[in-house]
Amino acid sequence: MKNKVLMGLAAIAMVAFLSSCGKVPQAKVDATNAAIAAAQTAEAAVYVPAEFTAVQDSMKAINAAIEVQKSKLFKKFGPIELKLDATLAQAQKVSTDAVAKKEEVKKEVETTIAAVKVTMDDNAALMKKAPRGKEGAAVLEAMKTDMAAIETSVAEAQGLYDKGTYMDALNKIKAASEKATGINTELKDAIEKVKGKGKAVVAPAAKPAAAAAKPAAAAAKPAAKPAAKPAAKPAVKK
C-alpha cells in the first residue's frame, strides 16, 4: 500500500513537472518583445542596424522553436527560456547602444556643420586671391556654383538636425564637407602655382648682366697680344 502511494505521488510530481515544462514561457516572450519594441523606438534600426537585426533574427528563431515544441506531445521549453533570457538582455543593450550612438552622431553633426562654415568662409577669401586668367575665370565660376550648392546642403543638414534626424543630417553634411574641402585645396594649389611662377621669372633676369661681362673681358685679351711682340730687326746691307 505504501509503495502504491509513493508511486502515485511520483506520478503526480512527474505530471506536474511535465506540465510546467510544457507551458510556453509567455511572460518571458512578452518581456523580450517589449524590449525589442523599446529598441525600435530608440531608433536602433538607424543607429545600430546590425545589432538590432541580430536581435530580431534571434526572436524569430525563438518563435519558430516555440511552434515546434507546441506540436510535440512532451513539450520542452527549458532551452527556449534560456534563449529568451539572452535575447532579452541583448535587446536591452541594443536599446542603450542606440541612445548612445544617436547622441554621438548628434555631436558629430554639430561639429561638422561648424567646420564646413569655417571652410566656406576661407574659400570665399581665397576666391578673391585666385588667378583670373582665361581658363581661371571659367574655373572660378564653376566653383561659385559648387559653393552655392554646398551652402544649400548645409542649410538642409541644419534642418534635418533640428528635426532630430541626426543620421540623415550627418550623411548630408559629410558630403558637403568633402566638396568644401576639395574646393579649398584646389584654390590653395592654384594660388601657390601663381606665386611659384612669379619667383621663377625674377631669377633669370640676373643672368644676361653676368653674360654681358664675358665679351668685355674677352675683348680686352686680343688688345694685349700685339704689344708683347718684339720689335722688327733692322735690314742688313750686303
PDB file of C-alpha atoms in Angstrom:
ATOM      1  CA  MET A   1       0.000   0.000   0.000  1.00  0.00           C
ATOM      2  CA  LYS A   2       2.796   2.344   0.950  1.00  0.00           C
ATOM      3  CA  ASN A   3       4.572   1.663  -2.329  1.00  0.00           C
ATOM      4  CA  LYS A   4       1.421   2.421  -4.290  1.00  0.00           C
ATOM      5  CA  VAL A   5       1.084   5.739  -2.500  1.00  0.00           C
ATOM      6  CA  LEU A   6       4.701   6.619  -3.246  1.00  0.00           C
ATOM      7  CA  MET A   7       4.276   5.650  -6.872  1.00  0.00           C
ATOM      8  CA  GLY A   8       1.156   7.757  -7.072  1.00  0.00           C
ATOM      9  CA  LEU A   9       2.931  10.753  -5.612  1.00  0.00           C
ATOM     10  CA  ALA A  10       5.820  10.247  -8.024  1.00  0.00           C
ATOM     11  CA  ALA A  11       3.398  10.107 -10.925  1.00  0.00           C
ATOM     12  CA  ILE A  12       1.706  13.308  -9.790  1.00  0.00           C
ATOM     13  CA  ALA A  13       5.106  15.006  -9.460  1.00  0.00           C
ATOM     14  CA  MET A  14       6.101  13.829 -12.908  1.00  0.00           C
ATOM     15  CA  VAL A  15       2.857  15.140 -14.416  1.00  0.00           C
ATOM     16  CA  ALA A  16       3.353  18.442 -12.636  1.00  0.00           C
ATOM     17  CA  PHE A  17       6.939  18.632 -13.890  1.00  0.00           C
ATOM     18  CA  LEU A  18       5.941  17.810 -17.441  1.00  0.00           C
ATOM     19  CA  SER A  19       3.105  20.320 -17.233  1.00  0.00           C
ATOM     20  CA  SER A  20       5.457  23.044 -16.079  1.00  0.00           C
ATOM     21  CA  CYS A  21       7.948  22.170 -18.789  1.00  0.00           C
ATOM     22  CA  GLY A  22       5.184  22.015 -21.354  1.00  0.00           C
ATOM     23  CA  LYS A  23       3.938  25.585 -20.922  1.00  0.00           C
ATOM     24  CA  VAL A  24       5.032  28.367 -23.236  1.00  0.00           C
ATOM     25  CA  PRO A  25       7.097  30.880 -21.199  1.00  0.00           C
ATOM     26  CA  GLN A  26       4.746  33.637 -22.267  1.00  0.00           C
ATOM     27  CA  ALA A  27       5.880  36.144 -19.648  1.00  0.00           C
ATOM     28  CA  LYS A  28       9.450  35.977 -20.957  1.00  0.00           C
ATOM     29  CA  VAL A  29       8.249  36.124 -24.554  1.00  0.00           C
ATOM     30  CA  ASP A  30       6.268  39.276 -23.773  1.00  0.00           C
ATOM     31  CA  ALA A  31       9.176  40.871 -21.906  1.00  0.00           C
ATOM     32  CA  THR A  32      11.563  40.188 -24.787  1.00  0.00           C
ATOM     33  CA  ASN A  33       9.124  41.531 -27.368  1.00  0.00           C
ATOM     34  CA  ALA A  34       8.677  44.669 -25.249  1.00  0.00           C
ATOM     35  CA  ALA A  35      12.464  45.163 -25.080  1.00  0.00           C
ATOM     36  CA  ILE A  36      12.730  44.807 -28.858  1.00  0.00           C
ATOM     37  CA  ALA A  37       9.926  47.348 -29.314  1.00  0.00           C
ATOM     38  CA  ALA A  38      11.777  49.748 -26.990  1.00  0.00           C
ATOM     39  CA  ALA A  39      14.936  49.320 -29.055  1.00  0.00           C
ATOM     40  CA  GLN A  40      12.963  50.122 -32.185  1.00  0.00           C
ATOM     41  CA  THR A  41      11.577  53.259 -30.555  1.00  0.00           C
ATOM     42  CA  ALA A  42      15.156  54.247 -29.705  1.00  0.00           C
ATOM     43  CA  GLU A  43      15.878  54.075 -33.469  1.00  0.00           C
ATOM     44  CA  ALA A  44      18.185  51.094 -33.136  1.00  0.00           C
ATOM     45  CA  ALA A  45      17.479  50.267 -36.779  1.00  0.00           C
ATOM     46  CA  VAL A  46      19.066  53.620 -37.708  1.00  0.00           C
ATOM     47  CA  TYR A  47      21.974  53.907 -35.289  1.00  0.00           C
ATOM     48  CA  VAL A  48      22.913  50.254 -34.595  1.00  0.00           C
ATOM     49  CA  PRO A  49      21.268  48.408 -37.501  1.00  0.00           C
ATOM     50  CA  ALA A  50      23.414  45.262 -37.429  1.00  0.00           C
ATOM     51  CA  GLU A  51      22.839  44.677 -33.710  1.00  0.00           C
ATOM     52  CA  PHE A  52      19.115  45.346 -33.997  1.00  0.00           C
ATOM     53  CA  THR A  53      18.779  42.922 -36.908  1.00  0.00           C
ATOM     54  CA  ALA A  54      20.591  40.261 -34.862  1.00  0.00           C
ATOM     55  CA  VAL A  55      18.069  40.655 -32.010  1.00  0.00           C
ATOM     56  CA  GLN A  56      15.137  40.411 -34.404  1.00  0.00           C
ATOM     57  CA  ASP A  57      16.588  37.298 -36.013  1.00  0.00           C
ATOM     58  CA  SER A  58      17.124  35.740 -32.594  1.00  0.00           C
ATOM     59  CA  MET A  59      13.481  36.349 -31.652  1.00  0.00           C
ATOM     60  CA  LYS A  60      12.283  34.907 -34.947  1.00  0.00           C
ATOM     61  CA  ALA A  61      14.257  31.731 -34.241  1.00  0.00           C
ATOM     62  CA  ILE A  62      12.758  31.539 -30.733  1.00  0.00           C
ATOM     63  CA  ASN A  63       9.214  31.892 -32.070  1.00  0.00           C
ATOM     64  CA  ALA A  64       9.892  29.144 -34.595  1.00  0.00           C
ATOM     65  CA  ALA A  65      11.276  26.888 -31.843  1.00  0.00           C
ATOM     66  CA  ILE A  66       8.174  27.533 -29.706  1.00  0.00           C
ATOM     67  CA  GLU A  67       5.900  26.448 -32.540  1.00  0.00           C
ATOM     68  CA  VAL A  68       7.921  23.263 -32.950  1.00  0.00           C
ATOM     69  CA  GLN A  69       7.543  22.437 -29.240  1.00  0.00           C
ATOM     70  CA  LYS A  70       3.818  23.149 -29.323  1.00  0.00           C
ATOM     71  CA  SER A  71       3.366  20.393 -31.894  1.00  0.00           C
ATOM     72  CA  LYS A  72       5.080  17.794 -29.668  1.00  0.00           C
ATOM     73  CA  LEU A  73       3.375  15.549 -27.128  1.00  0.00           C
ATOM     74  CA  PHE A  74       6.052  16.111 -24.497  1.00  0.00           C
ATOM     75  CA  LYS A  75       6.944  19.760 -24.781  1.00  0.00           C
ATOM     76  CA  LYS A  76      10.297  21.073 -23.604  1.00  0.00           C
ATOM     77  CA  PHE A  77      10.668  24.836 -23.278  1.00  0.00           C
ATOM     78  CA  GLY A  78      13.680  24.909 -20.926  1.00  0.00           C
ATOM     79  CA  PRO A  79      16.301  25.650 -23.642  1.00  0.00           C
ATOM     80  CA  ILE A  80      13.968  28.205 -25.182  1.00  0.00           C
ATOM     81  CA  GLU A  81      13.719  30.051 -21.878  1.00  0.00           C
ATOM     82  CA  LEU A  82      17.488  30.339 -21.760  1.00  0.00           C
ATOM     83  CA  LYS A  83      17.488  31.804 -25.264  1.00  0.00           C
ATOM     84  CA  LEU A  84      14.766  34.234 -24.248  1.00  0.00           C
ATOM     85  CA  ASP A  85      16.854  35.429 -21.298  1.00  0.00           C
ATOM     86  CA  ALA A  86      19.837  36.027 -23.571  1.00  0.00           C
ATOM     87  CA  THR A  87      17.760  37.779 -26.230  1.00  0.00           C
ATOM     88  CA  LEU A  88      16.092  39.996 -23.631  1.00  0.00           C
ATOM     89  CA  ALA A  89      19.496  41.136 -22.340  1.00  0.00           C
ATOM     90  CA  GLN A  90      20.684  41.659 -25.901  1.00  0.00           C
ATOM     91  CA  ALA A  91      17.629  43.763 -26.785  1.00  0.00           C
ATOM     92  CA  GLN A  92      18.123  45.942 -23.713  1.00  0.00           C
ATOM     93  CA  LYS A  93      21.770  46.503 -24.632  1.00  0.00           C
ATOM     94  CA  VAL A  94      20.841  47.380 -28.221  1.00  0.00           C
ATOM     95  CA  SER A  95      18.399  49.971 -26.927  1.00  0.00           C
ATOM     96  CA  THR A  96      21.075  51.544 -24.706  1.00  0.00           C
ATOM     97  CA  ASP A  97      23.652  51.482 -27.502  1.00  0.00           C
ATOM     98  CA  ALA A  98      21.212  53.145 -29.902  1.00  0.00           C
ATOM     99  CA  VAL A  99      20.644  56.047 -27.497  1.00  0.00           C
ATOM    100  CA  ALA A 100      24.405  56.497 -27.028  1.00  0.00           C
ATOM    101  CA  LYS A 101      25.102  56.332 -30.762  1.00  0.00           C
ATOM    102  CA  LYS A 102      22.363  58.849 -31.512  1.00  0.00           C
ATOM    103  CA  GLU A 103      23.934  61.326 -29.109  1.00  0.00           C
ATOM    104  CA  GLU A 104      27.349  60.705 -30.667  1.00  0.00           C
ATOM    105  CA  VAL A 105      26.007  61.354 -34.166  1.00  0.00           C
ATOM    106  CA  LYS A 106      24.238  64.498 -32.949  1.00  0.00           C
ATOM    107  CA  LYS A 107      27.516  65.951 -31.668  1.00  0.00           C
ATOM    108  CA  GLU A 108      29.328  64.979 -34.865  1.00  0.00           C
ATOM    109  CA  VAL A 109      26.733  66.835 -36.930  1.00  0.00           C
ATOM    110  CA  GLU A 110      27.189  69.953 -34.792  1.00  0.00           C
ATOM    111  CA  THR A 111      30.980  69.814 -35.146  1.00  0.00           C
ATOM    112  CA  THR A 112      30.920  69.151 -38.883  1.00  0.00           C
ATOM    113  CA  ILE A 113      28.443  71.939 -39.639  1.00  0.00           C
ATOM    114  CA  ALA A 114      30.659  74.405 -37.755  1.00  0.00           C
ATOM    115  CA  ALA A 115      33.782  73.172 -39.568  1.00  0.00           C
ATOM    116  CA  VAL A 116      32.151  73.427 -43.009  1.00  0.00           C
ATOM    117  CA  LYS A 117      31.115  77.013 -42.322  1.00  0.00           C
ATOM    118  CA  VAL A 118      34.721  77.900 -41.445  1.00  0.00           C
ATOM    119  CA  THR A 119      35.963  76.245 -44.636  1.00  0.00           C
ATOM    120  CA  MET A 120      33.388  78.089 -46.726  1.00  0.00           C
ATOM    121  CA  ASP A 121      34.466  81.434 -45.247  1.00  0.00           C
ATOM    122  CA  ASP A 122      38.074  80.550 -46.093  1.00  0.00           C
ATOM    123  CA  ASN A 123      37.030  79.601 -49.621  1.00  0.00           C
ATOM    124  CA  ALA A 124      35.316  82.961 -50.092  1.00  0.00           C
ATOM    125  CA  ALA A 125      38.530  84.742 -49.068  1.00  0.00           C
ATOM    126  CA  LEU A 126      40.671  82.540 -51.334  1.00  0.00           C
ATOM    127  CA  MET A 127      38.394  83.224 -54.295  1.00  0.00           C
ATOM    128  CA  LYS A 128      39.499  86.872 -54.184  1.00  0.00           C
ATOM    129  CA  LYS A 129      43.175  85.847 -54.388  1.00  0.00           C
ATOM    130  CA  ALA A 130      42.735  83.140 -57.027  1.00  0.00           C
ATOM    131  CA  PRO A 131      44.262  83.686 -60.514  1.00  0.00           C
ATOM    132  CA  ARG A 132      41.845  85.048 -63.117  1.00  0.00           C
ATOM    133  CA  GLY A 133      43.353  84.095 -66.428  1.00  0.00           C
ATOM    134  CA  LYS A 134      41.430  82.958 -69.468  1.00  0.00           C
ATOM    135  CA  GLU A 135      40.891  79.477 -68.020  1.00  0.00           C
ATOM    136  CA  GLY A 136      40.892  80.583 -64.390  1.00  0.00           C
ATOM    137  CA  ALA A 137      37.765  82.705 -64.786  1.00  0.00           C
ATOM    138  CA  ALA A 138      35.728  79.730 -66.036  1.00  0.00           C
ATOM    139  CA  VAL A 139      37.001  77.528 -63.187  1.00  0.00           C
ATOM    140  CA  LEU A 140      36.110  80.154 -60.611  1.00  0.00           C
ATOM    141  CA  GLU A 141      32.576  80.438 -61.996  1.00  0.00           C
ATOM    142  CA  ALA A 142      32.168  76.677 -61.673  1.00  0.00           C
ATOM    143  CA  MET A 143      33.459  76.892 -58.094  1.00  0.00           C
ATOM    144  CA  LYS A 144      30.930  79.604 -57.281  1.00  0.00           C
ATOM    145  CA  THR A 145      28.154  77.285 -58.442  1.00  0.00           C
ATOM    146  CA  ASP A 146      29.519  74.441 -56.324  1.00  0.00           C
ATOM    147  CA  MET A 147      29.838  76.704 -53.303  1.00  0.00           C
ATOM    148  CA  ALA A 148      26.222  77.790 -53.656  1.00  0.00           C
ATOM    149  CA  ALA A 149      25.183  74.119 -53.736  1.00  0.00           C
ATOM    150  CA  ILE A 150      27.248  73.483 -50.597  1.00  0.00           C
ATOM    151  CA  GLU A 151      25.533  76.363 -48.818  1.00  0.00           C
ATOM    152  CA  THR A 152      22.180  74.770 -49.684  1.00  0.00           C
ATOM    153  CA  SER A 153      23.346  71.394 -48.358  1.00  0.00           C
ATOM    154  CA  VAL A 154      24.487  72.978 -45.093  1.00  0.00           C
ATOM    155  CA  ALA A 155      21.066  74.587 -44.657  1.00  0.00           C
ATOM    156  CA  GLU A 156      19.334  71.256 -45.394  1.00  0.00           C
ATOM    157  CA  ALA A 157      21.585  69.434 -42.920  1.00  0.00           C
ATOM    158  CA  GLN A 158      20.732  72.019 -40.278  1.00  0.00           C
ATOM    159  CA  GLY A 159      17.036  71.465 -40.981  1.00  0.00           C
ATOM    160  CA  LEU A 160      17.389  67.693 -40.561  1.00  0.00           C
ATOM    161  CA  TYR A 161      19.320  68.263 -37.338  1.00  0.00           C
ATOM    162  CA  ASP A 162      16.564  70.497 -35.994  1.00  0.00           C
ATOM    163  CA  LYS A 163      14.031  67.723 -36.710  1.00  0.00           C
ATOM    164  CA  GLY A 164      16.136  65.213 -34.794  1.00  0.00           C
ATOM    165  CA  THR A 165      17.019  63.057 -37.812  1.00  0.00           C
ATOM    166  CA  TYR A 166      20.703  63.157 -36.984  1.00  0.00           C
ATOM    167  CA  MET A 167      21.936  60.318 -39.174  1.00  0.00           C
ATOM    168  CA  ASP A 168      20.442  61.868 -42.322  1.00  0.00           C
ATOM    169  CA  ALA A 169      21.884  65.214 -41.282  1.00  0.00           C
ATOM    170  CA  LEU A 170      25.322  63.658 -40.804  1.00  0.00           C
ATOM    171  CA  ASN A 171      25.310  61.999 -44.221  1.00  0.00           C
ATOM    172  CA  LYS A 172      24.374  65.270 -45.903  1.00  0.00           C
ATOM    173  CA  ILE A 173      26.864  67.464 -44.054  1.00  0.00           C
ATOM    174  CA  LYS A 174      29.689  64.967 -44.617  1.00  0.00           C
ATOM    175  CA  ALA A 175      29.138  65.160 -48.375  1.00  0.00           C
ATOM    176  CA  ALA A 176      29.111  68.961 -48.187  1.00  0.00           C
ATOM    177  CA  SER A 177      32.299  68.923 -46.116  1.00  0.00           C
ATOM    178  CA  GLU A 178      34.143  66.822 -48.703  1.00  0.00           C
ATOM    179  CA  LYS A 179      33.168  69.219 -51.514  1.00  0.00           C
ATOM    180  CA  ALA A 180      34.115  72.309 -49.498  1.00  0.00           C
ATOM    181  CA  THR A 181      37.488  70.810 -48.587  1.00  0.00           C
ATOM    182  CA  GLY A 182      38.117  69.883 -52.222  1.00  0.00           C
ATOM    183  CA  ILE A 183      37.480  73.459 -53.362  1.00  0.00           C
ATOM    184  CA  ASN A 184      39.697  74.776 -50.570  1.00  0.00           C
ATOM    185  CA  THR A 185      42.592  72.551 -51.658  1.00  0.00           C
ATOM    186  CA  GLU A 186      42.140  73.463 -55.331  1.00  0.00           C
ATOM    187  CA  LEU A 187      42.157  77.193 -54.621  1.00  0.00           C
ATOM    188  CA  LYS A 188      45.264  76.998 -52.442  1.00  0.00           C
ATOM    189  CA  ASP A 189      47.108  74.962 -55.083  1.00  0.00           C
ATOM    190  CA  ALA A 190      46.206  77.470 -57.805  1.00  0.00           C
ATOM    191  CA  ILE A 191      47.415  80.413 -55.697  1.00  0.00           C
ATOM    192  CA  GLU A 192      50.679  78.641 -54.850  1.00  0.00           C
ATOM    193  CA  LYS A 193      51.348  77.875 -58.517  1.00  0.00           C
ATOM    194  CA  VAL A 194      50.977  81.542 -59.426  1.00  0.00           C
ATOM    195  CA  LYS A 195      53.379  82.516 -56.637  1.00  0.00           C
ATOM    196  CA  GLY A 196      55.868  79.925 -57.848  1.00  0.00           C
ATOM    197  CA  LYS A 197      55.768  81.249 -61.408  1.00  0.00           C
ATOM    198  CA  GLY A 198      56.389  84.778 -60.191  1.00  0.00           C
ATOM    199  CA  LYS A 199      59.592  83.715 -58.398  1.00  0.00           C
ATOM    200  CA  ALA A 200      60.840  81.816 -61.421  1.00  0.00           C
ATOM    201  CA  VAL A 201      60.522  84.872 -63.691  1.00  0.00           C
ATOM    202  CA  VAL A 202      62.626  87.100 -61.419  1.00  0.00           C
ATOM    203  CA  ALA A 203      65.648  84.781 -61.109  1.00  0.00           C
ATOM    204  CA  PRO A 204      66.765  84.563 -64.767  1.00  0.00           C
ATOM    205  CA  ALA A 205      66.873  88.396 -65.028  1.00  0.00           C
ATOM    206  CA  ALA A 206      70.369  88.493 -63.438  1.00  0.00           C
ATOM    207  CA  LYS A 207      71.925  86.115 -65.970  1.00  0.00           C
ATOM    208  CA  PRO A 208      72.210  88.470 -69.013  1.00  0.00           C
ATOM    209  CA  ALA A 209      74.183  91.025 -66.968  1.00  0.00           C
ATOM    210  CA  ALA A 210      76.728  88.379 -65.971  1.00  0.00           C
ATOM    211  CA  ALA A 211      76.878  87.108 -69.522  1.00  0.00           C
ATOM    212  CA  ALA A 212      77.450  90.630 -70.849  1.00  0.00           C
ATOM    213  CA  ALA A 213      80.593  90.949 -68.756  1.00  0.00           C
ATOM    214  CA  LYS A 214      82.208  87.995 -70.510  1.00  0.00           C
ATOM    215  CA  PRO A 215      82.509  89.590 -74.008  1.00  0.00           C
ATOM    216  CA  ALA A 216      84.062  92.692 -72.435  1.00  0.00           C
ATOM    217  CA  ALA A 217      86.707  90.566 -70.736  1.00  0.00           C
ATOM    218  CA  ALA A 218      87.259  88.599 -73.920  1.00  0.00           C
ATOM    219  CA  ALA A 219      87.659  91.816 -75.939  1.00  0.00           C
ATOM    220  CA  ALA A 220      90.428  93.010 -73.638  1.00  0.00           C
ATOM    221  CA  LYS A 221      92.626  89.975 -74.248  1.00  0.00           C
ATOM    222  CA  PRO A 222      93.449  90.494 -78.000  1.00  0.00           C
ATOM    223  CA  ALA A 223      94.488  94.079 -77.344  1.00  0.00           C
ATOM    224  CA  ALA A 224      97.331  92.989 -75.089  1.00  0.00           C
ATOM    225  CA  LYS A 225      98.852  90.432 -77.508  1.00  0.00           C
ATOM    226  CA  PRO A 226     100.298  92.783 -80.237  1.00  0.00           C
ATOM    227  CA  ALA A 227     102.097  94.863 -77.621  1.00  0.00           C
ATOM    228  CA  ALA A 228     104.038  91.824 -76.485  1.00  0.00           C
ATOM    229  CA  LYS A 229     105.617  91.140 -79.957  1.00  0.00           C
ATOM    230  CA  PRO A 230     109.403  92.026 -80.330  1.00  0.00           C
ATOM    231  CA  ALA A 231     110.413  94.991 -82.494  1.00  0.00           C
ATOM    232  CA  ALA A 232     111.255  94.222 -86.134  1.00  0.00           C
ATOM    233  CA  LYS A 233     115.011  93.532 -86.854  1.00  0.00           C
ATOM    234  CA  PRO A 234     116.905  96.157 -88.996  1.00  0.00           C
ATOM    235  CA  ALA A 235     117.612  95.093 -92.503  1.00  0.00           C
ATOM    236  CA  VAL A 236     121.308  94.031 -93.024  1.00  0.00           C
ATOM    237  CA  LYS A 237     123.087  95.586 -96.004  1.00  0.00           C
ATOM    238  CA  LYS A 238     125.068  93.250 -98.197  1.00  0.00           C
TER     239      LYS A 238
END
